[in-house]
mmCIF file of C-alpha atoms in Angstrom:
data_model
loop_
_atom_site.group_PDB
_atom_site.id
_atom_site.type_symbol
_atom_site.label_atom_id
_atom_site.label_comp_id
_atom_site.label_asym_id
_atom_site.label_seq_id
_atom_site.Cartn_x
_atom_site.Cartn_y
_atom_site.Cartn_z
ATOM 1 C CA UNK V 1 0.000 0.000 0.000
ATOM 2 C CA UNK V 2 1.667 3.185 -1.229
ATOM 3 C CA UNK V 3 -0.502 5.672 0.612
ATOM 4 C CA UNK V 4 -1.964 4.026 3.731
ATOM 5 C CA UNK V 5 -4.445 6.041 5.749
ATOM 6 C CA UNK V 6 -3.923 6.724 9.415
ATOM 7 C CA UNK V 7 -6.765 5.567 11.642
ATOM 8 C CA UNK V 8 -7.964 9.170 12.033
ATOM 9 C CA UNK V 9 -7.931 9.671 8.244
ATOM 10 C CA UNK V 10 -9.986 6.482 7.834
ATOM 11 C CA UNK V 11 -12.542 7.712 10.374
ATOM 12 C CA UNK V 12 -12.692 11.088 8.609
ATOM 13 C CA UNK V 13 -13.388 9.332 5.289
ATOM 14 C CA UNK V 14 -16.146 7.182 6.793
ATOM 15 C CA UNK V 15 -17.752 10.114 8.588
ATOM 16 C CA UNK V 16 -17.677 12.404 5.540
ATOM 17 C CA UNK V 17 -21.222 12.841 4.240
ATOM 18 C CA UNK V 18 -19.884 12.877 0.679
ATOM 19 C CA UNK V 19 -18.363 9.377 0.944
ATOM 20 C CA UNK V 20 -20.688 7.055 -0.938
ATOM 21 C CA UNK V 21 -21.460 3.429 -0.140
ATOM 22 C CA UNK V 22 -20.027 3.558 3.377
ATOM 23 C CA UNK V 23 -21.443 3.369 6.860
ATOM 24 C CA UNK V 24 -20.238 5.978 9.318
ATOM 25 C CA UNK V 25 -17.297 5.008 11.530
ATOM 26 C CA UNK V 26 -19.418 3.881 14.489
ATOM 27 C CA UNK V 27 -21.698 1.687 12.338
ATOM 28 C CA UNK V 28 -18.623 0.329 10.536
ATOM 29 C CA UNK V 29 -17.173 -0.731 13.896
ATOM 30 C CA UNK V 30 -20.413 -2.587 14.657
ATOM 31 C CA UNK V 31 -20.313 -4.231 11.240
ATOM 32 C CA UNK V 32 -16.664 -5.295 11.602
ATOM 33 C CA UNK V 33 -17.295 -6.603 15.112
ATOM 34 C CA UNK V 34 -20.108 -8.839 13.870
ATOM 35 C CA UNK V 35 -17.957 -10.214 11.030
ATOM 36 C CA UNK V 36 -15.372 -11.278 13.599
ATOM 37 C CA UNK V 37 -17.491 -12.683 16.414
ATOM 38 C CA UNK V 38 -20.230 -14.338 14.368
ATOM 39 C CA UNK V 39 -20.466 -16.825 11.553
ATOM 40 C CA UNK V 40 -17.922 -16.360 8.784
ATOM 41 C CA UNK V 41 -18.993 -13.762 6.235
ATOM 42 C CA UNK V 42 -16.685 -14.462 3.274
ATOM 43 C CA UNK V 43 -17.977 -11.503 1.261
ATOM 44 C CA UNK V 44 -17.841 -9.042 4.184
ATOM 45 C CA UNK V 45 -16.164 -6.287 2.149
ATOM 46 C CA UNK V 46 -18.834 -6.531 -0.541
ATOM 47 C CA UNK V 47 -21.566 -6.467 2.100
ATOM 48 C CA UNK V 48 -19.972 -3.515 3.904
ATOM 49 C CA UNK V 49 -19.756 -1.431 0.729
ATOM 50 C CA UNK V 50 -23.105 -2.599 -0.682
ATOM 51 C CA UNK V 51 -21.453 -4.281 -3.674
ATOM 52 C CA UNK V 52 -19.410 -1.187 -4.580
ATOM 53 C CA UNK V 53 -15.937 -2.287 -3.434
ATOM 54 C CA UNK V 54 -14.487 -1.200 -6.789
ATOM 55 C CA UNK V 55 -15.710 2.367 -6.112
ATOM 56 C CA UNK V 56 -13.860 2.607 -2.788
ATOM 57 C CA UNK V 57 -10.256 3.877 -2.727
ATOM 58 C CA UNK V 58 -7.701 1.113 -2.114
ATOM 59 C CA UNK V 59 -6.257 2.884 0.914
ATOM 60 C CA UNK V 60 -9.731 2.960 2.522
ATOM 61 C CA UNK V 61 -10.161 -0.780 1.953
ATOM 62 C CA UNK V 62 -6.683 -1.352 3.380
ATOM 63 C CA UNK V 63 -7.555 0.798 6.408
ATOM 64 C CA UNK V 64 -10.801 -1.121 6.962
ATOM 65 C CA UNK V 65 -8.931 -4.437 6.786
ATOM 66 C CA UNK V 66 -6.297 -3.192 9.263
ATOM 67 C CA UNK V 67 -9.064 -1.967 11.587
ATOM 68 C CA UNK V 68 -10.783 -5.360 11.417
ATOM 69 C CA UNK V 69 -7.449 -7.070 12.145
ATOM 70 C CA UNK V 70 -6.949 -4.873 15.216
ATOM 71 C CA UNK V 71 -10.425 -5.730 16.545
ATOM 72 C CA UNK V 72 -9.654 -9.415 15.983
ATOM 73 C CA UNK V 73 -6.315 -9.025 17.789
ATOM 74 C CA UNK V 74 -8.157 -7.512 20.782
ATOM 75 C CA UNK V 75 -10.346 -10.602 20.982
ATOM 76 C CA UNK V 76 -7.448 -13.021 20.551
ATOM 77 C CA UNK V 77 -5.632 -11.257 23.388
ATOM 78 C CA UNK V 78 -8.775 -11.782 25.476
ATOM 79 C CA UNK V 79 -9.242 -8.023 25.687
ATOM 80 C CA UNK V 80 -12.859 -6.856 25.585
ATOM 81 C CA UNK V 81 -13.664 -5.031 22.367
ATOM 82 C CA UNK V 82 -13.575 -1.289 22.961
ATOM 83 C CA UNK V 83 -16.995 -0.064 21.911
ATOM 84 C CA UNK V 84 -17.175 3.342 20.189
ATOM 85 C CA UNK V 85 -20.122 4.735 22.050
ATOM 86 C CA UNK V 86 -20.453 6.663 25.286
ATOM 87 C CA UNK V 87 -19.151 5.328 28.566
ATOM 88 C CA UNK V 88 -22.603 5.971 30.033
ATOM 89 C CA UNK V 89 -24.415 3.707 27.579
ATOM 90 C CA UNK V 90 -24.849 1.038 30.233
ATOM 91 C CA UNK V 91 -25.047 3.324 33.262
ATOM 92 C CA UNK V 92 -28.646 3.145 34.430
ATOM 93 C CA UNK V 93 -28.233 6.315 36.523
ATOM 94 C CA UNK V 94 -27.342 8.540 33.564
ATOM 95 C CA UNK V 95 -29.803 9.457 30.819
ATOM 96 C CA UNK V 96 -28.544 7.907 27.606
ATOM 97 C CA UNK V 97 -29.448 8.918 24.087
ATOM 98 C CA UNK V 98 -31.146 5.995 22.378
ATOM 99 C CA UNK V 99 -32.467 8.136 19.510
ATOM 100 C CA UNK V 100 -31.969 7.099 15.894
ATOM 101 C CA UNK V 101 -29.000 9.498 15.644
ATOM 102 C CA UNK V 102 -27.125 8.074 18.662
ATOM 103 C CA UNK V 103 -23.838 6.204 18.404
ATOM 104 C CA UNK V 104 -25.153 3.107 20.168
ATOM 105 C CA UNK V 105 -27.981 2.843 17.623
ATOM 106 C CA UNK V 106 -25.562 3.401 14.698
ATOM 107 C CA UNK V 107 -23.219 0.715 16.072
ATOM 108 C CA UNK V 108 -26.140 -1.704 16.480
ATOM 109 C CA UNK V 109 -27.324 -1.027 12.916
ATOM 110 C CA UNK V 110 -23.859 -1.867 11.591
ATOM 111 C CA UNK V 111 -23.750 -5.025 13.707
ATOM 112 C CA UNK V 112 -27.164 -6.213 12.514
ATOM 113 C CA UNK V 113 -26.292 -5.359 8.882
ATOM 114 C CA UNK V 114 -23.388 -7.804 9.101
ATOM 115 C CA UNK V 115 -25.478 -10.404 10.950
ATOM 116 C CA UNK V 116 -27.861 -10.528 8.024
ATOM 117 C CA UNK V 117 -25.259 -9.629 5.372
ATOM 118 C CA UNK V 118 -25.390 -12.996 3.619
ATOM 119 C CA UNK V 119 -28.255 -15.476 3.595
ATOM 120 C CA UNK V 120 -25.712 -18.305 3.360
ATOM 121 C CA UNK V 121 -24.269 -17.250 6.728
ATOM 122 C CA UNK V 122 -27.248 -17.795 9.044
ATOM 123 C CA UNK V 123 -26.387 -17.100 12.669
ATOM 124 C CA UNK V 124 -29.446 -19.100 13.765
ATOM 125 C CA UNK V 125 -28.946 -22.247 11.643
ATOM 126 C CA UNK V 126 -27.658 -24.459 14.481
ATOM 127 C CA UNK V 127 -30.693 -25.592 16.481
ATOM 128 C CA UNK V 128 -28.533 -26.173 19.583
ATOM 129 C CA UNK V 129 -27.321 -22.566 19.716
ATOM 130 C CA UNK V 130 -30.149 -20.640 18.001
ATOM 131 C CA UNK V 131 -31.845 -19.674 21.277
ATOM 132 C CA UNK V 132 -28.554 -18.473 22.809
ATOM 133 C CA UNK V 133 -27.803 -16.464 19.676
ATOM 134 C CA UNK V 134 -31.273 -14.900 19.805
ATOM 135 C CA UNK V 135 -30.841 -13.874 23.454
ATOM 136 C CA UNK V 136 -27.280 -12.575 22.977
ATOM 137 C CA UNK V 137 -28.107 -10.560 19.849
ATOM 138 C CA UNK V 138 -31.414 -9.185 21.153
ATOM 139 C CA UNK V 139 -29.844 -5.950 22.491
ATOM 140 C CA UNK V 140 -28.332 -5.129 19.104
ATOM 141 C CA UNK V 141 -31.536 -6.009 17.260
ATOM 142 C CA UNK V 142 -33.690 -3.905 19.603
ATOM 143 C CA UNK V 143 -31.272 -0.961 19.617
ATOM 144 C CA UNK V 144 -30.932 -1.042 15.820
ATOM 145 C CA UNK V 145 -34.670 -0.567 15.340
ATOM 146 C CA UNK V 146 -34.480 -3.049 12.457
ATOM 147 C CA UNK V 147 -37.957 -4.437 13.088
ATOM 148 C CA UNK V 148 -40.049 -1.388 13.956
ATOM 149 C CA UNK V 149 -43.310 -3.237 13.280
ATOM 150 C CA UNK V 150 -42.743 -5.885 15.971
ATOM 151 C CA UNK V 151 -44.854 -4.810 18.987
ATOM 152 C CA UNK V 152 -42.633 -6.653 21.505
ATOM 153 C CA UNK V 153 -39.493 -4.930 20.227
ATOM 154 C CA UNK V 154 -41.287 -1.573 20.145
ATOM 155 C CA UNK V 155 -42.343 -2.095 23.767
ATOM 156 C CA UNK V 156 -38.731 -2.843 24.737
ATOM 157 C CA UNK V 157 -37.521 0.276 22.908
ATOM 158 C CA UNK V 158 -40.025 2.384 24.847
ATOM 159 C CA UNK V 159 -38.627 1.185 28.204
ATOM 160 C CA UNK V 160 -35.562 3.332 29.062
ATOM 161 C CA UNK V 161 -34.495 1.004 31.899
ATOM 162 C CA UNK V 162 -34.669 -2.031 29.607
ATOM 163 C CA UNK V 163 -32.675 -0.161 26.960
ATOM 164 C CA UNK V 164 -29.988 0.730 29.518
ATOM 165 C CA UNK V 165 -29.800 -2.911 30.651
ATOM 166 C CA UNK V 166 -29.435 -4.030 27.048
ATOM 167 C CA UNK V 167 -26.731 -1.462 26.355
ATOM 168 C CA UNK V 168 -24.913 -2.628 29.469
ATOM 169 C CA UNK V 169 -25.008 -6.252 28.291
ATOM 170 C CA UNK V 170 -23.470 -5.716 24.851
ATOM 171 C CA UNK V 171 -19.805 -6.101 25.809
ATOM 172 C CA UNK V 172 -20.379 -9.388 27.659
ATOM 173 C CA UNK V 173 -22.698 -10.651 24.940
ATOM 174 C CA UNK V 174 -20.012 -10.076 22.307
ATOM 175 C CA UNK V 175 -17.599 -12.287 24.237
ATOM 176 C CA UNK V 176 -20.276 -14.966 24.659
ATOM 177 C CA UNK V 177 -21.130 -14.870 20.948
ATOM 178 C CA UNK V 178 -17.460 -15.147 19.997
ATOM 179 C CA UNK V 179 -17.064 -18.204 22.230
ATOM 180 C CA UNK V 180 -20.301 -19.702 20.939
ATOM 181 C CA UNK V 181 -19.222 -19.446 17.300
ATOM 182 C CA UNK V 182 -15.487 -20.040 17.681
ATOM 183 C CA UNK V 183 -15.047 -22.825 20.245
ATOM 184 C CA UNK V 184 -15.743 -26.510 19.830
ATOM 185 C CA UNK V 185 -17.058 -27.643 23.203
#
């Protein structure tokens, strides 16, 4: 790579409103996290850029791959993934922004986009683990607002305490999902 981007330059590119076919940096982190902890997503770059990989500068793709590698290294070193949303997201005593514009919602949207990024990579296909996967991914699904028509999910979204509990569970759930998909016990 002749002209690699620094991490800050990569974030600037992703957060630039004029950059086409990209999620913002927070949603991209959620997307990358899901591609690492969940079922393999062989076409993750294509899914991330909505089939427009050829329209994305090579140094951006390189930066995304390096970012994904660093998230994977965190997990391999048994370090919890550093989530890119407010420290107070799981603090039930502090009012947290769960609006559509919030970072925790953007991150969850990116995560869920990767979860469903390829029909051939079904996170729920194993009957023995499907219920665990459903429970562990519920916070991200609820926070993402992906299924606005579901009355149960809408009821959960309306409960600020429930939302704070879900936000607080994300970090632990990511570890559990990683172990569920990447260990053979």
